[in-house]
Amino acid sequence: MKSGEISAGSFILTTGGRSYPEMGSNPSVSAMPKALRADGKGYEWAEEMGHKIIKIRPILTPIEIREDWVRNLQGLSLENVRVAIFQKNKKQDSRIGEILFTHFGLSGPLILDLSKKIGELLETGEVVLK
């Protein structure tokens, strides 16, 4: 490693994702090295260097809800709730767990667990939670 070069069959480059793009221009983190910001720039840099980029998808993320009523339930936590995911009137998944209503939508262990599936389905059309 004295030369600054490392030889290997393959490498995994972790960039921090795109989960919090506001961090890239947020004054409170302006002193943070750009490589540590979650604005997705790491993917652009890696691609510019010729690396193959695997499509990123949301995972372990809260869900934004369009309807305004959800704000009225902000802070409410419920246990043993069944959430079913539908697309084109067909049930795609259904699980039971804990949810938390937030000022923008839903969170909690159950929602975080379902977020990957929801993200994948949103690529092909609207998703309904029941």
PDB file of C-alpha atoms in Angstrom:
ATOM      1  CA  MET A   1       0.000   0.000   0.000  1.00  0.00           C
ATOM      2  CA  LYS A   2       3.006   2.298   0.161  1.00  0.00           C
ATOM      3  CA  SER A   3       2.591   3.104  -3.532  1.00  0.00           C
ATOM      4  CA  GLY A   4      -1.080   4.015  -3.089  1.00  0.00           C
ATOM      5  CA  GLU A   5      -2.199   1.148  -5.329  1.00  0.00           C
ATOM      6  CA  ILE A   6      -4.206  -1.901  -4.341  1.00  0.00           C
ATOM      7  CA  SER A   7      -4.637  -4.955  -6.554  1.00  0.00           C
ATOM      8  CA  ALA A   8      -7.734  -7.138  -6.278  1.00  0.00           C
ATOM      9  CA  GLY A   9     -10.111  -9.143  -8.427  1.00  0.00           C
ATOM     10  CA  SER A  10     -12.953  -6.755  -7.592  1.00  0.00           C
ATOM     11  CA  PHE A  11     -13.811  -3.829  -5.343  1.00  0.00           C
ATOM     12  CA  ILE A  12     -16.960  -2.554  -3.692  1.00  0.00           C
ATOM     13  CA  LEU A  13     -17.224   1.231  -3.651  1.00  0.00           C
ATOM     14  CA  THR A  14     -19.717   2.572  -1.122  1.00  0.00           C
ATOM     15  CA  THR A  15     -20.888   6.109  -1.801  1.00  0.00           C
ATOM     16  CA  GLY A  16     -23.570   6.799   0.780  1.00  0.00           C
ATOM     17  CA  GLY A  17     -26.505   6.617  -1.596  1.00  0.00           C
ATOM     18  CA  ARG A  18     -29.017   9.311  -2.479  1.00  0.00           C
ATOM     19  CA  SER A  19     -31.131   9.115   0.639  1.00  0.00           C
ATOM     20  CA  TYR A  20     -30.597  12.697   1.787  1.00  0.00           C
ATOM     21  CA  PRO A  21     -29.768  14.944  -1.197  1.00  0.00           C
ATOM     22  CA  GLU A  22     -30.375  18.112   0.824  1.00  0.00           C
ATOM     23  CA  MET A  23     -27.138  17.394   2.665  1.00  0.00           C
ATOM     24  CA  GLY A  24     -25.189  18.385  -0.441  1.00  0.00           C
ATOM     25  CA  SER A  25     -26.174  22.050  -0.059  1.00  0.00           C
ATOM     26  CA  ASN A  26     -27.108  22.197   3.612  1.00  0.00           C
ATOM     27  CA  PRO A  27     -25.010  24.869   5.396  1.00  0.00           C
ATOM     28  CA  SER A  28     -24.847  22.742   8.546  1.00  0.00           C
ATOM     29  CA  VAL A  29     -22.887  20.105   6.651  1.00  0.00           C
ATOM     30  CA  SER A  30     -20.984  22.364   4.258  1.00  0.00           C
ATOM     31  CA  ALA A  31     -17.747  21.475   6.029  1.00  0.00           C
ATOM     32  CA  MET A  32     -18.408  17.764   5.480  1.00  0.00           C
ATOM     33  CA  PRO A  33     -16.241  16.216   2.749  1.00  0.00           C
ATOM     34  CA  LYS A  34     -18.270  15.886  -0.453  1.00  0.00           C
ATOM     35  CA  ALA A  35     -17.583  12.150  -0.539  1.00  0.00           C
ATOM     36  CA  LEU A  36     -19.569  11.759   2.703  1.00  0.00           C
ATOM     37  CA  ARG A  37     -22.695  13.606   1.564  1.00  0.00           C
ATOM     38  CA  ALA A  38     -25.704  11.516   0.584  1.00  0.00           C
ATOM     39  CA  ASP A  39     -26.457  13.454  -2.596  1.00  0.00           C
ATOM     40  CA  GLY A  40     -25.652  10.728  -5.124  1.00  0.00           C
ATOM     41  CA  LYS A  41     -22.505  12.401  -6.460  1.00  0.00           C
ATOM     42  CA  GLY A  42     -20.458   9.323  -5.556  1.00  0.00           C
ATOM     43  CA  TYR A  43     -22.325   7.372  -8.233  1.00  0.00           C
ATOM     44  CA  GLU A  44     -21.538  10.024 -10.832  1.00  0.00           C
ATOM     45  CA  TRP A  45     -17.844  10.027  -9.891  1.00  0.00           C
ATOM     46  CA  ALA A  46     -17.622   6.237 -10.053  1.00  0.00           C
ATOM     47  CA  GLU A  47     -19.366   6.155 -13.435  1.00  0.00           C
ATOM     48  CA  GLU A  48     -17.033   8.851 -14.787  1.00  0.00           C
ATOM     49  CA  MET A  49     -14.107   6.627 -13.783  1.00  0.00           C
ATOM     50  CA  GLY A  50     -15.564   3.796 -15.860  1.00  0.00           C
ATOM     51  CA  HIS A  51     -17.165   1.726 -13.103  1.00  0.00           C
ATOM     52  CA  LYS A  52     -20.375  -0.215 -13.733  1.00  0.00           C
ATOM     53  CA  ILE A  53     -23.184   1.205 -11.614  1.00  0.00           C
ATOM     54  CA  ILE A  54     -25.898  -1.109 -10.358  1.00  0.00           C
ATOM     55  CA  LYS A  55     -29.311   0.579 -10.292  1.00  0.00           C
ATOM     56  CA  ILE A  56     -30.021   1.987  -6.845  1.00  0.00           C
ATOM     57  CA  ARG A  57     -33.411   1.586  -5.226  1.00  0.00           C
ATOM     58  CA  PRO A  58     -34.915   2.838  -1.992  1.00  0.00           C
ATOM     59  CA  ILE A  59     -34.773   0.450   0.929  1.00  0.00           C
ATOM     60  CA  LEU A  60     -35.493   0.893   4.641  1.00  0.00           C
ATOM     61  CA  THR A  61     -37.177   4.235   4.034  1.00  0.00           C
ATOM     62  CA  PRO A  62     -40.393   5.888   5.255  1.00  0.00           C
ATOM     63  CA  ILE A  63     -43.233   6.302   2.753  1.00  0.00           C
ATOM     64  CA  GLU A  64     -44.725   9.658   1.734  1.00  0.00           C
ATOM     65  CA  ILE A  65     -48.531   9.709   1.549  1.00  0.00           C
ATOM     66  CA  ARG A  66     -50.366  12.130  -0.794  1.00  0.00           C
ATOM     67  CA  GLU A  67     -53.452  12.579   1.365  1.00  0.00           C
ATOM     68  CA  ASP A  68     -53.443  15.359   3.981  1.00  0.00           C
ATOM     69  CA  TRP A  69     -55.263  13.358   6.690  1.00  0.00           C
ATOM     70  CA  VAL A  70     -52.053  11.571   7.613  1.00  0.00           C
ATOM     71  CA  ARG A  71     -50.732  14.758   9.287  1.00  0.00           C
ATOM     72  CA  ASN A  72     -53.580  14.597  11.804  1.00  0.00           C
ATOM     73  CA  LEU A  73     -52.238  11.259  13.057  1.00  0.00           C
ATOM     74  CA  GLN A  74     -48.613  12.394  13.356  1.00  0.00           C
ATOM     75  CA  GLY A  75     -46.914  10.624  16.258  1.00  0.00           C
ATOM     76  CA  LEU A  76     -49.463   7.815  16.514  1.00  0.00           C
ATOM     77  CA  SER A  77     -47.837   4.390  16.707  1.00  0.00           C
ATOM     78  CA  LEU A  78     -49.835   1.199  16.138  1.00  0.00           C
ATOM     79  CA  GLU A  79     -48.931  -2.446  16.752  1.00  0.00           C
ATOM     80  CA  ASN A  80     -50.133  -5.590  14.973  1.00  0.00           C
ATOM     81  CA  VAL A  81     -51.296  -3.685  11.898  1.00  0.00           C
ATOM     82  CA  ARG A  82     -51.682  -5.456   8.561  1.00  0.00           C
ATOM     83  CA  VAL A  83     -50.482  -3.475   5.561  1.00  0.00           C
ATOM     84  CA  ALA A  84     -51.171  -4.851   2.101  1.00  0.00           C
ATOM     85  CA  ILE A  85     -49.559  -3.525  -1.075  1.00  0.00           C
ATOM     86  CA  PHE A  86     -51.705  -3.439  -4.216  1.00  0.00           C
ATOM     87  CA  GLN A  87     -50.859  -2.597  -7.785  1.00  0.00           C
ATOM     88  CA  LYS A  88     -53.504  -2.693 -10.527  1.00  0.00           C
ATOM     89  CA  ASN A  89     -55.953  -4.134  -7.963  1.00  0.00           C
ATOM     90  CA  LYS A  90     -53.701  -7.143  -7.373  1.00  0.00           C
ATOM     91  CA  LYS A  91     -52.227  -7.822  -3.932  1.00  0.00           C
ATOM     92  CA  GLN A  92     -48.432  -7.839  -4.193  1.00  0.00           C
ATOM     93  CA  ASP A  93     -47.522  -8.332  -0.529  1.00  0.00           C
ATOM     94  CA  SER A  94     -49.096  -8.255   2.921  1.00  0.00           C
ATOM     95  CA  ARG A  95     -47.465  -8.227   6.346  1.00  0.00           C
ATOM     96  CA  ILE A  96     -48.240  -7.490   9.992  1.00  0.00           C
ATOM     97  CA  GLY A  97     -46.178  -5.259  12.261  1.00  0.00           C
ATOM     98  CA  GLU A  98     -45.762  -1.820  13.813  1.00  0.00           C
ATOM     99  CA  ILE A  99     -46.343   1.456  11.969  1.00  0.00           C
ATOM    100  CA  LEU A 100     -45.792   5.086  12.895  1.00  0.00           C
ATOM    101  CA  PHE A 101     -47.703   7.999  11.388  1.00  0.00           C
ATOM    102  CA  THR A 102     -45.451  10.964  10.600  1.00  0.00           C
ATOM    103  CA  HIS A 103     -46.040  14.510   9.343  1.00  0.00           C
ATOM    104  CA  PHE A 104     -45.501  13.280   5.766  1.00  0.00           C
ATOM    105  CA  GLY A 105     -46.685   9.682   5.766  1.00  0.00           C
ATOM    106  CA  LEU A 106     -45.834   6.328   7.300  1.00  0.00           C
ATOM    107  CA  SER A 107     -42.788   4.898   9.016  1.00  0.00           C
ATOM    108  CA  GLY A 108     -42.044   2.239  11.597  1.00  0.00           C
ATOM    109  CA  PRO A 109     -40.571  -1.264  11.319  1.00  0.00           C
ATOM    110  CA  LEU A 110     -43.324  -2.659   9.073  1.00  0.00           C
ATOM    111  CA  ILE A 111     -43.157   0.212   6.589  1.00  0.00           C
ATOM    112  CA  LEU A 112     -39.358   0.165   6.505  1.00  0.00           C
ATOM    113  CA  ASP A 113     -39.512  -3.567   5.802  1.00  0.00           C
ATOM    114  CA  LEU A 114     -41.991  -3.067   2.931  1.00  0.00           C
ATOM    115  CA  SER A 115     -40.235  -0.034   1.423  1.00  0.00           C
ATOM    116  CA  LYS A 116     -38.022  -2.037  -0.946  1.00  0.00           C
ATOM    117  CA  LYS A 117     -41.029  -3.824  -2.467  1.00  0.00           C
ATOM    118  CA  ILE A 118     -42.976  -0.555  -2.699  1.00  0.00           C
ATOM    119  CA  GLY A 119     -40.045   1.158  -4.442  1.00  0.00           C
ATOM    120  CA  GLU A 120     -39.736  -1.649  -6.978  1.00  0.00           C
ATOM    121  CA  LEU A 121     -43.465  -1.569  -7.731  1.00  0.00           C
ATOM    122  CA  LEU A 122     -43.525   2.226  -8.118  1.00  0.00           C
ATOM    123  CA  GLU A 123     -41.199   1.833 -11.103  1.00  0.00           C
ATOM    124  CA  THR A 124     -44.046   0.194 -13.031  1.00  0.00           C
ATOM    125  CA  GLY A 125     -47.070   2.136 -11.793  1.00  0.00           C
ATOM    126  CA  GLU A 126     -49.118   3.452  -8.907  1.00  0.00           C
ATOM    127  CA  VAL A 127     -49.105   1.579  -5.597  1.00  0.00           C
ATOM    128  CA  VAL A 128     -51.966   1.478  -3.085  1.00  0.00           C
ATOM    129  CA  LEU A 129     -51.514   0.561   0.577  1.00  0.00           C
ATOM    130  CA  LYS A 130     -54.473  -0.852   2.497  1.00  0.00           C
TER     131      LYS A 130
END
